[in-house]
Coordinates of C-alpha atoms in Angstrom, one line a residue:
Chain A
M1 CA -11.8 -50.4 19.7
S2 CA -13.1 -50.0 16.1
E3 CA -16.7 -50.9 15.3
A4 CA -15.4 -53.7 13.1
E5 CA -13.6 -55.3 16.1
Q6 CA -16.5 -54.8 18.4
R7 CA -18.7 -56.9 16.1
E8 CA -16.3 -59.8 16.3
W9 CA -16.8 -60.3 20.1
S10 CA -19.5 -62.6 21.3
E11 CA -21.0 -61.7 24.6
T12 CA -22.7 -63.8 27.2
R13 CA -23.6 -63.3 30.8
V14 CA -23.3 -65.4 34.0
R15 CA -24.3 -64.7 37.5
V16 CA -21.6 -65.5 40.2
R17 CA -22.7 -68.5 42.2
Y18 CA -22.0 -68.9 46.0
A19 CA -20.2 -72.2 45.1
E20 CA -17.8 -70.2 43.0
T21 CA -16.6 -68.0 45.9
D22 CA -13.8 -69.0 48.3
Q23 CA -13.0 -68.0 51.9
A24 CA -11.1 -64.9 50.7
G25 CA -14.6 -63.6 49.8
V26 CA -14.0 -63.5 46.0
V27 CA -14.5 -65.9 43.1
Y28 CA -11.9 -68.7 43.1
H29 CA -9.6 -68.2 40.2
S30 CA -10.1 -71.5 38.4
N31 CA -13.7 -70.6 37.7
F32 CA -12.7 -68.0 35.1
L33 CA -11.6 -70.9 32.9
I34 CA -15.1 -72.4 33.2
W35 CA -16.6 -69.0 32.3
F36 CA -14.3 -68.9 29.3
E37 CA -15.8 -72.2 28.2
V38 CA -19.3 -70.7 28.6
G39 CA -18.1 -67.9 26.3
R40 CA -16.7 -70.3 23.7
V41 CA -19.9 -72.2 23.5
E42 CA -22.0 -69.1 23.0
L43 CA -19.6 -67.7 20.4
C44 CA -20.1 -71.0 18.5
R45 CA -23.9 -70.7 18.8
D46 CA -23.7 -67.0 17.6
H47 CA -21.9 -68.3 14.5
G48 CA -24.5 -70.9 13.7
F49 CA -23.2 -74.1 15.2
N50 CA -23.7 -76.0 18.4
Y51 CA -20.6 -77.4 20.0
R52 CA -22.5 -80.3 21.4
D53 CA -23.7 -81.3 18.0
M54 CA -20.2 -81.1 16.6
E55 CA -19.0 -83.4 19.3
S56 CA -21.8 -85.9 19.0
E57 CA -22.3 -85.9 15.2
T58 CA -18.7 -85.8 14.1
E59 CA -16.8 -87.1 17.2
T60 CA -14.7 -84.0 17.0
F61 CA -13.3 -82.6 20.3
L62 CA -11.4 -79.3 21.0
P63 CA -9.2 -80.0 24.0
V64 CA -7.4 -77.1 25.6
T65 CA -3.7 -77.2 25.0
E66 CA -2.8 -73.9 26.6
A67 CA -4.6 -71.5 28.9
H68 CA -3.5 -68.1 30.1
V69 CA -5.4 -65.8 32.4
K70 CA -4.5 -62.3 33.8
Y71 CA -6.6 -61.4 36.8
R72 CA -7.3 -57.7 37.0
S73 CA -9.9 -57.3 39.8
P74 CA -11.9 -59.8 41.9
A75 CA -15.4 -61.0 40.9
R76 CA -17.8 -61.3 43.8
Y77 CA -20.8 -63.3 44.8
D78 CA -24.0 -62.5 42.9
D79 CA -22.2 -60.1 40.4
E80 CA -23.5 -60.2 36.9
I81 CA -20.6 -61.1 34.7
I82 CA -20.1 -60.4 31.0
V83 CA -17.9 -62.9 29.1
R84 CA -16.6 -61.6 25.8
T85 CA -15.1 -64.1 23.4
R86 CA -13.5 -63.9 20.0
V87 CA -11.5 -66.2 17.7
I88 CA -7.9 -65.1 17.2
H89 CA -7.0 -67.8 14.7
A90 CA -9.0 -70.7 13.3
R91 CA -6.8 -73.1 11.4
T92 CA -7.5 -76.6 10.0
R93 CA -6.4 -78.4 13.1
S94 CA -6.4 -75.7 15.8
V95 CA -8.2 -72.7 17.1
H96 CA -7.2 -69.9 19.4
F97 CA -9.6 -67.8 21.5
A98 CA -9.3 -64.6 23.5
Y99 CA -11.6 -63.6 26.4
E100 CA -12.5 -60.6 28.5
V101 CA -14.5 -60.9 31.7
L102 CA -16.2 -57.7 32.9
R103 CA -18.5 -56.8 35.7
A104 CA -21.9 -55.8 34.1
S105 CA -22.8 -53.1 36.7
D106 CA -19.8 -50.8 35.9
G107 CA -18.0 -52.5 32.9
R108 CA -14.9 -53.0 35.0
L109 CA -12.4 -55.5 33.4
L110 CA -12.0 -58.4 35.9
A111 CA -9.8 -60.7 33.8
E112 CA -8.6 -61.4 30.3
G113 CA -7.1 -64.5 28.8
E114 CA -6.6 -66.8 25.9
T115 CA -7.0 -70.5 25.3
R116 CA -5.5 -72.7 22.5
H117 CA -7.2 -75.8 21.3
I118 CA -6.4 -78.6 18.9
V119 CA -9.0 -80.6 16.9
M120 CA -9.1 -84.3 18.0
N121 CA -11.1 -87.4 17.4
K122 CA -12.4 -89.6 20.2
Q123 CA -9.3 -91.7 20.3
G124 CA -7.2 -88.6 21.0
R125 CA -5.6 -88.2 17.5
T126 CA -5.4 -84.8 15.9
K127 CA -7.7 -84.4 12.9
S128 CA -9.1 -81.5 10.8
F129 CA -12.2 -79.6 11.6
P130 CA -15.2 -81.2 9.8
P131 CA -15.8 -78.9 6.7
K132 CA -19.0 -77.4 7.8
Y133 CA -17.6 -76.4 11.2
A134 CA -14.3 -75.2 9.6
E135 CA -16.3 -72.7 7.6
L136 CA -18.3 -71.5 10.5
M137 CA -15.2 -71.2 12.8
K138 CA -13.3 -69.2 10.2
G139 CA -16.3 -66.9 9.8
A140 CA -16.0 -66.1 13.5
K141 CA -12.4 -65.0 13.1
V142 CA -11.5 -61.3 13.8
S143 CA -11.0 -59.1 10.7
V144 CA -7.2 -58.7 11.2
D145 CA -6.7 -62.4 10.6
K146 CA -8.9 -62.7 7.5
Chain B
M1 CA -20.0 -99.5 67.9
S2 CA -19.1 -103.1 68.0
E3 CA -15.7 -104.4 66.7
A4 CA -17.6 -106.2 64.0
E5 CA -19.2 -103.1 62.8
Q6 CA -16.0 -101.1 62.9
R7 CA -14.4 -103.5 60.6
E8 CA -17.1 -102.9 58.0
W9 CA -16.2 -99.2 57.5
S10 CA -13.6 -98.2 54.9
E11 CA -11.7 -95.1 55.8
T12 CA -9.9 -92.6 53.5
R13 CA -8.6 -89.1 54.1
V14 CA -8.8 -85.9 52.1
R15 CA -7.3 -82.5 52.9
V16 CA -9.7 -79.6 52.4
R17 CA -8.7 -77.5 49.3
Y18 CA -9.1 -73.7 49.1
A19 CA -11.3 -74.2 46.1
E20 CA -13.7 -76.1 48.3
T21 CA -14.4 -73.2 50.7
D22 CA -16.9 -70.5 50.1
Q23 CA -17.2 -66.9 51.3
A24 CA -18.8 -68.0 54.5
G25 CA -15.4 -69.3 55.4
V26 CA -16.4 -73.0 55.4
V27 CA -16.5 -75.9 52.9
Y28 CA -19.4 -75.4 50.4
H29 CA -21.9 -78.1 51.1
S30 CA -22.0 -79.8 47.7
N31 CA -18.4 -80.9 48.2
F32 CA -19.4 -83.5 50.8
L33 CA -21.1 -85.5 47.9
I34 CA -17.7 -85.5 46.1
W35 CA -16.0 -86.7 49.3
F36 CA -18.6 -89.5 49.6
E37 CA -17.6 -90.5 46.1
V38 CA -14.0 -90.6 47.2
G39 CA -15.1 -92.8 50.0
R40 CA -17.0 -95.2 47.8
V41 CA -14.1 -95.7 45.4
E42 CA -11.7 -96.5 48.3
L43 CA -14.2 -98.9 49.8
C44 CA -14.3 -100.7 46.5
R45 CA -10.5 -100.8 46.4
D46 CA -10.4 -102.1 50.0
H47 CA -12.7 -105.0 48.8
G48 CA -10.5 -106.0 45.9
F49 CA -11.9 -104.1 43.0
N50 CA -11.3 -101.0 41.1
Y51 CA -14.4 -99.0 40.2
R52 CA -12.6 -97.6 37.1
D53 CA -11.9 -101.1 35.8
M54 CA -15.5 -102.2 36.4
E55 CA -16.6 -99.3 34.3
S56 CA -14.2 -99.7 31.5
E57 CA -14.1 -103.5 31.3
T58 CA -17.8 -104.3 31.8
E59 CA -19.5 -101.0 30.8
T60 CA -21.2 -101.0 34.2
F61 CA -22.1 -97.7 35.8
L62 CA -23.5 -96.9 39.3
P63 CA -25.4 -93.6 38.9
V64 CA -26.7 -92.0 42.1
T65 CA -30.4 -92.2 42.3
E66 CA -30.8 -90.6 45.8
A67 CA -28.5 -88.7 48.1
H68 CA -29.1 -87.5 51.6
V69 CA -26.7 -85.5 53.7
K70 CA -27.0 -84.2 57.3
Y71 CA -24.5 -81.4 58.1
R72 CA -23.4 -81.4 61.7
S73 CA -20.5 -79.1 61.9
P74 CA -18.5 -77.0 59.3
A75 CA -15.4 -78.3 57.6
R76 CA -12.7 -75.7 57.2
Y77 CA -9.8 -75.0 54.8
D78 CA -6.8 -77.3 55.3
D79 CA -8.6 -79.6 57.7
E80 CA -7.7 -83.2 57.3
I81 CA -11.0 -85.1 56.8
I82 CA -11.7 -88.7 57.4
V83 CA -14.4 -90.2 55.1
R84 CA -15.9 -93.5 56.5
T85 CA -18.0 -95.5 54.1
R86 CA -19.9 -98.8 54.3
V87 CA -22.3 -100.7 52.2
I88 CA -25.8 -100.9 53.7
H89 CA -27.3 -103.2 51.0
A90 CA -25.8 -104.7 47.9
R91 CA -28.5 -106.2 45.6
T92 CA -28.3 -107.6 42.1
R93 CA -29.2 -104.3 40.5
S94 CA -28.6 -101.7 43.2
V95 CA -26.4 -100.7 46.1
H96 CA -26.8 -98.4 49.1
F97 CA -23.9 -96.7 50.9
A98 CA -23.7 -94.9 54.2
Y99 CA -21.0 -92.3 55.1
E100 CA -19.6 -90.4 58.0
V101 CA -17.3 -87.4 57.6
L102 CA -15.1 -86.6 60.5
R103 CA -12.4 -84.0 61.3
A104 CA -9.2 -86.0 61.8
S105 CA -7.7 -83.7 64.5
D106 CA -10.4 -84.3 67.1
G107 CA -12.7 -86.9 65.6
R108 CA -15.6 -84.5 65.4
L109 CA -18.5 -85.7 63.2
L110 CA -19.0 -83.1 60.4
A111 CA -21.6 -84.8 58.3
E112 CA -23.3 -88.1 57.7
G113 CA -25.2 -89.3 54.7
E114 CA -26.4 -92.0 52.4
T115 CA -26.4 -92.6 48.6
R116 CA -28.4 -95.1 46.6
H117 CA -27.3 -96.3 43.2
I118 CA -28.6 -98.5 40.5
V119 CA -26.5 -100.7 38.2
M120 CA -26.7 -99.4 34.6
N121 CA -25.1 -100.1 31.2
K122 CA -23.7 -97.4 28.9
Q123 CA -27.1 -96.9 27.2
G124 CA -28.7 -96.1 30.5
R125 CA -30.6 -99.4 31.0
T126 CA -30.6 -101.1 34.3
K127 CA -28.6 -104.4 34.5
S128 CA -27.2 -106.7 37.1
F129 CA -23.8 -106.4 38.6
P130 CA -21.2 -108.4 36.7
P131 CA -20.8 -111.7 38.7
K132 CA -17.2 -110.9 39.9
Y133 CA -18.2 -107.5 41.2
A134 CA -21.5 -108.7 42.7
E135 CA -19.5 -111.1 44.9
L136 CA -17.0 -108.4 46.0
M137 CA -19.8 -105.8 46.7
K138 CA -21.7 -108.3 48.8
G139 CA -18.6 -109.1 50.7
A140 CA -18.4 -105.4 51.6
K141 CA -21.9 -105.5 53.2
V142 CA -22.2 -104.9 56.9
S143 CA -22.7 -107.9 59.1
V144 CA -26.3 -107.1 60.0
D145 CA -27.4 -107.4 56.4
K146 CA -25.6 -110.7 55.7
Chain C
M1 CA 18.1 -82.0 36.3
S2 CA 20.8 -81.4 38.8
E3 CA 20.5 -82.7 42.4
A4 CA 20.3 -79.1 43.6
E5 CA 17.4 -78.4 41.4
Q6 CA 15.6 -81.6 42.4
R7 CA 15.8 -80.6 46.1
E8 CA 13.9 -77.4 45.3
W9 CA 10.7 -79.1 44.1
S10 CA 8.0 -80.0 46.6
E11 CA 6.0 -83.0 45.6
T12 CA 2.5 -84.0 46.6
R13 CA 0.0 -86.5 45.3
V14 CA -3.7 -86.4 44.4
R15 CA -6.0 -89.1 43.1
V16 CA -8.3 -88.0 40.2
R17 CA -11.9 -87.8 41.3
Y18 CA -14.9 -88.8 39.2
A19 CA -16.2 -85.2 39.7
E20 CA -13.0 -83.9 38.0
T21 CA -13.7 -85.7 34.7
D22 CA -15.8 -84.4 31.9
Q23 CA -17.8 -86.1 29.1
A24 CA -14.7 -86.3 26.9
G25 CA -13.5 -88.9 29.4
V26 CA -10.6 -86.9 30.8
V27 CA -10.0 -84.4 33.6
Y28 CA -11.6 -81.0 32.9
H29 CA -8.8 -78.5 32.3
S30 CA -9.6 -76.0 35.1
N31 CA -8.9 -78.7 37.7
F32 CA -5.2 -78.4 37.1
L33 CA -5.3 -74.9 38.6
I34 CA -6.8 -76.5 41.8
W35 CA -4.1 -79.1 41.8
F36 CA -1.5 -76.3 41.5
E37 CA -3.0 -74.8 44.6
V38 CA -2.7 -78.1 46.4
G39 CA 1.0 -78.1 45.4
R40 CA 1.5 -74.5 46.7
V41 CA 0.1 -75.4 50.1
E42 CA 2.3 -78.5 50.4
L43 CA 5.4 -76.5 49.3
C44 CA 4.6 -74.0 52.1
R45 CA 4.2 -76.9 54.6
D46 CA 7.5 -78.4 53.4
H47 CA 9.2 -75.1 54.2
G48 CA 7.8 -74.8 57.7
F49 CA 4.7 -72.7 57.4
N50 CA 1.1 -73.2 57.1
Y51 CA -0.7 -71.1 54.5
R52 CA -3.9 -71.2 56.6
D53 CA -2.1 -69.8 59.6
M54 CA -0.5 -67.0 57.6
E55 CA -4.0 -66.1 56.4
S56 CA -5.7 -66.2 59.7
E57 CA -2.9 -64.9 61.9
T58 CA -1.6 -62.1 59.7
E59 CA -4.6 -61.4 57.4
T60 CA -2.2 -61.9 54.5
F61 CA -3.6 -63.3 51.2
L62 CA -1.9 -64.4 48.1
P63 CA -4.4 -63.9 45.2
V64 CA -3.4 -65.2 41.8
T65 CA -2.7 -62.4 39.4
E66 CA -1.7 -64.5 36.4
A67 CA -1.9 -68.2 35.6
H68 CA -0.5 -70.1 32.6
V69 CA -1.0 -73.8 31.9
K70 CA 0.3 -76.0 29.1
Y71 CA -1.6 -79.2 28.8
R72 CA 0.6 -82.1 27.5
S73 CA -1.4 -85.2 27.9
P74 CA -4.8 -86.0 29.5
A75 CA -5.2 -87.0 33.1
R76 CA -7.8 -89.8 33.6
Y77 CA -10.2 -90.9 36.4
D78 CA -8.5 -92.7 39.3
D79 CA -5.0 -91.8 38.1
E80 CA -2.6 -91.0 40.8
I81 CA -1.1 -87.6 40.1
I82 CA 2.2 -86.1 41.2
V83 CA 2.1 -82.3 41.6
R84 CA 5.6 -80.8 41.7
T85 CA 5.9 -77.1 42.8
R86 CA 8.8 -74.7 43.2
V87 CA 9.2 -71.0 43.9
I88 CA 10.7 -69.1 40.9
H89 CA 10.8 -65.7 42.6
A90 CA 9.8 -64.6 46.1
R91 CA 9.8 -60.9 46.5
T92 CA 8.6 -58.6 49.2
R93 CA 5.2 -58.1 47.7
S94 CA 4.9 -61.0 45.2
V95 CA 5.7 -64.6 44.6
H96 CA 5.9 -66.7 41.4
F97 CA 5.5 -70.4 41.4
A98 CA 6.1 -73.1 38.7
Y99 CA 4.4 -76.5 38.5
E100 CA 4.7 -79.9 36.8
V101 CA 1.9 -82.4 36.9
L102 CA 2.9 -86.0 36.2
R103 CA 1.1 -89.4 36.1
A104 CA 2.6 -91.4 39.0
S105 CA 2.3 -94.8 37.2
D106 CA 4.8 -93.9 34.4
G107 CA 6.1 -90.5 35.2
R108 CA 4.5 -89.0 32.1
L109 CA 4.3 -85.2 32.1
L110 CA 0.6 -84.2 31.9
A111 CA 0.8 -80.4 32.3
E112 CA 3.2 -77.7 33.4
G113 CA 2.4 -74.1 34.4
E114 CA 3.1 -71.0 36.4
T115 CA 1.1 -68.7 38.7
R116 CA 2.0 -65.2 39.9
H117 CA 0.6 -63.9 43.2
I118 CA 0.7 -60.6 45.0
V119 CA 0.6 -60.1 48.8
M120 CA -2.6 -58.5 49.9
N121 CA -4.4 -57.6 53.1
K122 CA -8.0 -58.4 53.8
Q123 CA -9.1 -55.1 52.3
G124 CA -7.5 -55.9 49.0
R125 CA -4.4 -53.6 49.4
T126 CA -1.0 -54.8 48.5
K127 CA 1.3 -55.3 51.5
S128 CA 4.6 -56.9 52.2
F129 CA 5.0 -60.5 53.4
P130 CA 5.0 -60.7 57.2
P131 CA 8.7 -61.0 58.1
K132 CA 8.6 -64.6 59.3
Y133 CA 6.8 -65.8 56.1
A134 CA 9.1 -63.7 53.9
E135 CA 12.1 -65.6 55.2
L136 CA 10.5 -69.0 54.8
M137 CA 9.3 -68.2 51.3
K138 CA 12.7 -67.0 50.3
G139 CA 14.2 -70.2 51.7
A140 CA 11.9 -72.0 49.3
K141 CA 13.4 -70.3 46.2
V142 CA 15.3 -72.2 43.6
S143 CA 19.1 -71.9 43.7
V144 CA 19.4 -69.9 40.5
D145 CA 17.5 -67.0 42.1
K146 CA 19.4 -66.9 45.4
Chain D
M1 CA -51.1 -78.6 40.5
S2 CA -53.5 -75.8 41.4
E3 CA -53.0 -72.2 40.2
A4 CA -52.3 -71.1 43.7
E5 CA -49.5 -73.6 44.1
Q6 CA -48.0 -72.7 40.7
R7 CA -47.7 -69.1 41.7
E8 CA -45.6 -70.1 44.7
W9 CA -42.7 -71.6 42.7
S10 CA -39.9 -69.4 41.6
E11 CA -38.3 -70.4 38.3
T12 CA -34.8 -69.7 37.0
R13 CA -32.8 -71.3 34.2
V14 CA -29.3 -72.5 33.8
R15 CA -27.4 -74.0 30.8
V16 CA -25.4 -77.1 31.6
R17 CA -21.7 -76.4 31.4
Y18 CA -19.1 -78.8 30.1
A19 CA -17.3 -78.6 33.4
E20 CA -20.5 -80.0 35.1
T21 CA -20.4 -83.2 33.1
D22 CA -18.5 -86.3 34.0
Q23 CA -17.0 -89.3 32.1
A24 CA -20.4 -91.1 32.2
G25 CA -21.6 -88.4 29.8
V26 CA -24.0 -86.8 32.1
V27 CA -24.0 -84.0 34.8
Y28 CA -22.2 -85.1 37.9
H29 CA -24.7 -85.4 40.7
S30 CA -23.3 -82.9 43.2
N31 CA -24.0 -80.1 40.7
F32 CA -27.7 -80.3 41.4
L33 CA -27.0 -78.9 44.9
I34 CA -25.4 -75.9 43.2
W35 CA -28.4 -75.4 40.9
F36 CA -30.6 -75.6 44.0
E37 CA -28.6 -72.7 45.5
V38 CA -29.1 -70.8 42.2
G39 CA -32.8 -71.4 42.6
R40 CA -32.9 -70.2 46.3
V41 CA -31.2 -67.0 45.4
E42 CA -33.6 -66.3 42.6
L43 CA -36.6 -67.1 44.8
C44 CA -35.3 -64.5 47.3
R45 CA -34.8 -62.0 44.5
D46 CA -38.4 -62.7 43.3
H47 CA -39.6 -61.9 46.8
G48 CA -37.9 -58.6 47.1
F49 CA -34.6 -59.3 48.7
N50 CA -31.1 -60.0 47.8
Y51 CA -29.4 -62.8 49.6
R52 CA -26.0 -61.1 49.2
D53 CA -27.3 -57.9 50.9
M54 CA -28.8 -59.9 53.8
E55 CA -25.4 -61.5 54.3
S56 CA -23.3 -58.4 54.1
E57 CA -25.7 -55.9 55.8
T58 CA -26.9 -58.1 58.7
E59 CA -24.2 -60.8 58.9
T60 CA -26.9 -63.4 58.6
F61 CA -26.0 -66.7 57.0
L62 CA -28.3 -69.6 56.0
P63 CA -26.0 -72.7 56.2
V64 CA -27.5 -76.0 54.8
T65 CA -28.2 -78.4 57.7
E66 CA -29.7 -81.1 55.5
A67 CA -30.0 -81.9 51.8
H68 CA -32.0 -84.6 50.0
V69 CA -32.0 -85.2 46.3
K70 CA -33.8 -87.8 44.2
Y71 CA -32.3 -88.1 40.7
R72 CA -35.0 -89.0 38.1
S73 CA -33.3 -88.7 34.7
P74 CA -29.8 -87.5 33.7
A75 CA -29.1 -83.9 32.7
R76 CA -26.8 -83.5 29.7
Y77 CA -24.2 -81.0 28.4
D78 CA -25.8 -77.9 26.9
D79 CA -29.3 -78.7 28.1
E80 CA -31.3 -75.8 29.2
I81 CA -32.4 -76.5 32.8
I82 CA -35.4 -75.0 34.7
V83 CA -34.9 -74.9 38.5
R84 CA -38.2 -74.4 40.4
T85 CA -37.9 -73.5 44.0
R86 CA -40.4 -72.9 46.8
V87 CA -40.3 -72.3 50.6
I88 CA -42.0 -75.2 52.5
H89 CA -41.6 -73.6 55.9
A90 CA -40.1 -70.3 57.0
R91 CA -39.6 -70.1 60.8
T92 CA -37.9 -67.6 63.0
R93 CA -34.6 -69.5 63.0
S94 CA -34.9 -71.9 60.1
V95 CA -36.1 -72.3 56.5
H96 CA -37.0 -75.3 54.4
F97 CA -36.9 -75.2 50.6
A98 CA -38.2 -77.7 47.9
Y99 CA -36.9 -77.9 44.4
E100 CA -37.7 -79.4 41.0
V101 CA -35.2 -79.5 38.2
L102 CA -36.6 -79.9 34.7
R103 CA -35.2 -80.1 31.2
A104 CA -36.6 -77.0 29.4
S105 CA -36.9 -78.7 25.9
D106 CA -39.5 -81.2 27.0
G107 CA -40.4 -80.4 30.6
R108 CA -39.0 -83.8 31.8
L109 CA -38.4 -83.9 35.6
L110 CA -34.6 -84.6 36.1
A111 CA -34.4 -84.3 39.9
E112 CA -36.3 -83.1 42.9
G113 CA -35.1 -82.3 46.4
E114 CA -35.2 -80.4 49.6
T115 CA -32.7 -78.4 51.7
R116 CA -33.1 -77.3 55.3
H117 CA -31.2 -74.3 56.7
I118 CA -30.7 -72.5 60.0
V119 CA -30.2 -68.8 60.5
M120 CA -26.7 -68.1 61.8
N121 CA -24.5 -65.2 62.6
K122 CA -20.9 -64.9 61.5
Q123 CA -19.6 -66.6 64.6
G124 CA -21.7 -69.7 63.8
R125 CA -24.4 -69.1 66.5
T126 CA -28.0 -69.5 65.6
K127 CA -30.0 -66.3 65.5
S128 CA -33.4 -65.1 64.3
F129 CA -34.0 -63.8 60.8
P130 CA -33.6 -60.0 60.7
P131 CA -37.2 -58.6 60.8
K132 CA -37.3 -57.3 57.3
Y133 CA -36.1 -60.6 55.9
A134 CA -38.4 -62.6 58.1
E135 CA -41.4 -60.9 56.6
L136 CA -40.2 -61.4 53.0
M137 CA -39.3 -65.0 53.6
K138 CA -42.7 -65.8 55.2
G139 CA -44.3 -64.0 52.2
A140 CA -42.6 -66.6 50.0
K141 CA -44.1 -69.5 51.8
V142 CA -46.6 -71.8 49.9
S143 CA -50.3 -71.2 50.7
V144 CA -50.8 -74.6 52.5
D145 CA -48.3 -73.5 55.2
K146 CA -49.8 -70.0 55.8

């Protein structure tokens, strides 16, 4: 990975909770989508905006329209997990994120995935990103899409 | 238990999901609170009202102010579970439920508990039950409290 | 859809729980993966085997290696949900499921998706389906793959 | 609170996830039990032992036998939350924890609670704490119980 690309990823960490494991002794697979969401929120914070404020101040929501996860290796209880997130595309009315989930202790890739979102108002109609957030979201885009 | 008391309990069933288990091979304990909620909603339906409608039509919410659970025996993956719910007290501005969780296959008691709720509006202020729902909730009360 | 295809889908129903909603007023998206799992288990039951027994009797696990969900329309609190599941491919060491999630009241498609699984032992090594389960799983396959 | 008592609490922080909210716009109440568990694990770590290692090395489990939560004020999406945990009693075959959950921004108490646990082996029989862990757990006890 080039240095330019590396700068584009936001990183955050979560510790695996007992509640997230299942009786197979590993993290239940739907929890990775929750960790992706943790990653998205921190990416937004890294780029100068708070997802909560966007929602409450501008009644703008980013519902997930598509999610795709490839599970590479199990996550286990009490593991420290790194969630790496980047914006693939930020358009006027949609945004597309990519994720990597790694085990902090040895850097092993546990999962990777993507989510697509549309921009919606409270009534469930598509809308455009509010201008301030459009700029910040585009600033978070990876170089190849600029 | 007297026949009168037995009539006061509402019963509903849930099947244990894989996602609800943890790496100890049993249901993670916080899920019992979610099953209690399933029980409350079905008790309401049994007494002629829909909790969702009350929330959306009258902006009345019933947040939990206190929860107490005693765990007797573990619930396991794919078990069919009976949730028994009754109203202990229904007051103008609060309601108090009791629960029993049993394994359907042998009737074994897995957990019992209680939750207390206050009646609130959307802004988080206490209010009274809307009249229609007050009547229905009082009708659900156990005989001893009438 | 032809009658032959229709026979291949297993159907089960879930009622949306309050705990499954989020502050946008709809079901949080990761819960659809949990409903898919409910669908898989019921498909297995429909074809004469119990996933729990396979796990406990033969130490065979079916971890998810890939999941893909397209979200079409939001699910809401207290909605009755139909989960339709079918086997796309059942191989010696893997299985591939497809899902449709519909709102029971009007048949509206809320989401569709797929999950891929490999057959594993308790130590996390790939293995073949135990013979009995291989037959049953293949019997569940859609006609086009026979 | 005396300085002595203050030293006895372990503190850890969590950030409220979108998945933890419900359609009333606040954190769904069962999640506080999951945060209590996060608090317990960090208290153990603060006192020199890793709950995961105790489980895997000595096949010792600490299932919850009783949980009690009083909800004081709602937690909201993206809030930074402080979980304060202390040991009330540590006995040979049981342990009793207390918790306080506060909003970091203003120190407001959101919930408080207690959980009781017994010491069990993998087969579900009660046992004593392994000696090493017994010492460490007793060391975590509050002064008043020493």
